[in-house]
């Protein structure tokens, strides 16, 4: 009796281990499929993109999170840019990479400030930008920011005249290594001081 | 004292260094106190005006924005110094003061954050995407690509083309004054009744808007000319109502 | 004596552990530096290239081998091609990677203008497009735009001949980061934003 019982127990625990091992293996496999897909893509991919490529993976978020954790202590990290994912080298190792820096953009002080105003106050109208900076916008400045692909056009403001608004792009987040605009330096402080409205952020994030 | 010169002598006037009057004010305020909450607005106004005076002595060109800010600040200072009941219906001076202080603080925060933002590691400078992507054994599919700015520029271009295109007359749609005179003369001799001026216009000039407009204008001008010489009579009861024409019997008989 | 001896022994083994730990850490760090460099490089790198970038790594071969081993059971592998090294997705996972490589082709001037006219004047007929642009539409241009999925066919215009109209698609909005075409700035707003400052001069001169 005792013997049989023991044996059954063993059997049971064996099956259990096998099932969980199988699960683990399947999960690991999913993780690797995502790894290959994201690695091979030249653009950051959204969860939707990934779902299209792998309809068979049920909880993509879990696999993605595992993958992010796996790469977190490496020199190549899996980063989240708004709702998209991409591999980027860790800034910590930048000194060793002597890439030709082609993309280094020389922006005027006014352009940098205007970009920051758009980032912190988005969606923001031209008039609001001028009000915040206390100076009228130089011709061609918004043009430059649109061209650099950091800035795009948002919804029209529902006020008289329905003015055009400006917002930052995913590329802006990617460029500065941010996951969301909430990661901007001093973002919380700026909102708490009433310098930009919290409601707007939810609008952007949605 | 308000009149005391608040600016030390080392102060160098350089308007080009400032992006507008608000930035100039901010830099003056920051010289005053570390904490923007404790700046004295009246003192700031004096500093600003003194700055502008120095600039104009140096014959630096002042943008309109700087002068507008100066007039606002002068107004604000007078409001702060004068008894309150003089300005019952307007914003209180403390509200105006608070508003200015808020704007200065907001600009200062943006300036600090801009610096911090650009200190962050940047893609392609401090961290990198994958250096290259293999294309082996893959179907290369051509895909159209453009950007919003390109589409906007294209649209702006079409519109500017229209606005700046040279003025062009569409000759065939212009009713010549000589033709109009002949037609009106013809009519005057034939008919002795009042008739609407547009009925004189030949049928083939009534089939499009541009032609009608041109024919109307020319026929009217021709009939005015003939009325002046006494060949016809024109009648209109009030502005924008029907305009009628009739041959001058007396003249026709003659 | 015994006590001291023991103590010395302990000390010794401690130092030994520390040294080997330090070594391990340094090796791990070297491995990661190489990882970042190879990942970010625009071409496969030879040992010599790597030595130039990291003269401080003594045994690059060892680090490279460790790195290869680390990635060997992943979907991304470090592979040796002739005498150079590069990261590649593992062939085993290539079936999941969209085999199509999209090569981006810039729009022609005429295509850009036509797309802009459709975006701003939709629904718009072929004749209207020609009228607005002041030139006749090249054969195949609309087809190209239809193929790009930015443009689709709208309702027929209820005028003689019942001409087909063209409209922009949701994909167009998505691609250009817009919520609705109404958000596009109008001509006056573009002038205000300084968009067409250079266009004007060019047009007057031409």
XYZ file of C-alpha atoms in Angstrom, chain B residues 148, chain C residues 122 149-150 168-184:
21
model
C 3.232 65.001 -43.274
C -12.076 65.223 -50.656
C -3.767 52.429 -49.643
C -3.625 56.112 -48.767
C -8.210 59.430 -48.198
C -8.298 56.289 -46.080
C -7.953 55.581 -42.373
C -4.531 54.187 -43.217
C -3.627 57.641 -44.553
C -4.576 59.201 -41.208
C -2.668 56.508 -39.373
C 0.422 56.811 -41.530
C 0.623 60.574 -41.167
C -0.334 60.574 -37.499
C -3.636 62.376 -37.854
C -6.959 61.829 -36.114
C -9.011 63.434 -38.849
C -8.231 65.301 -42.057
C -9.887 68.320 -40.464
C -6.809 68.612 -38.264
C -4.684 69.505 -41.271
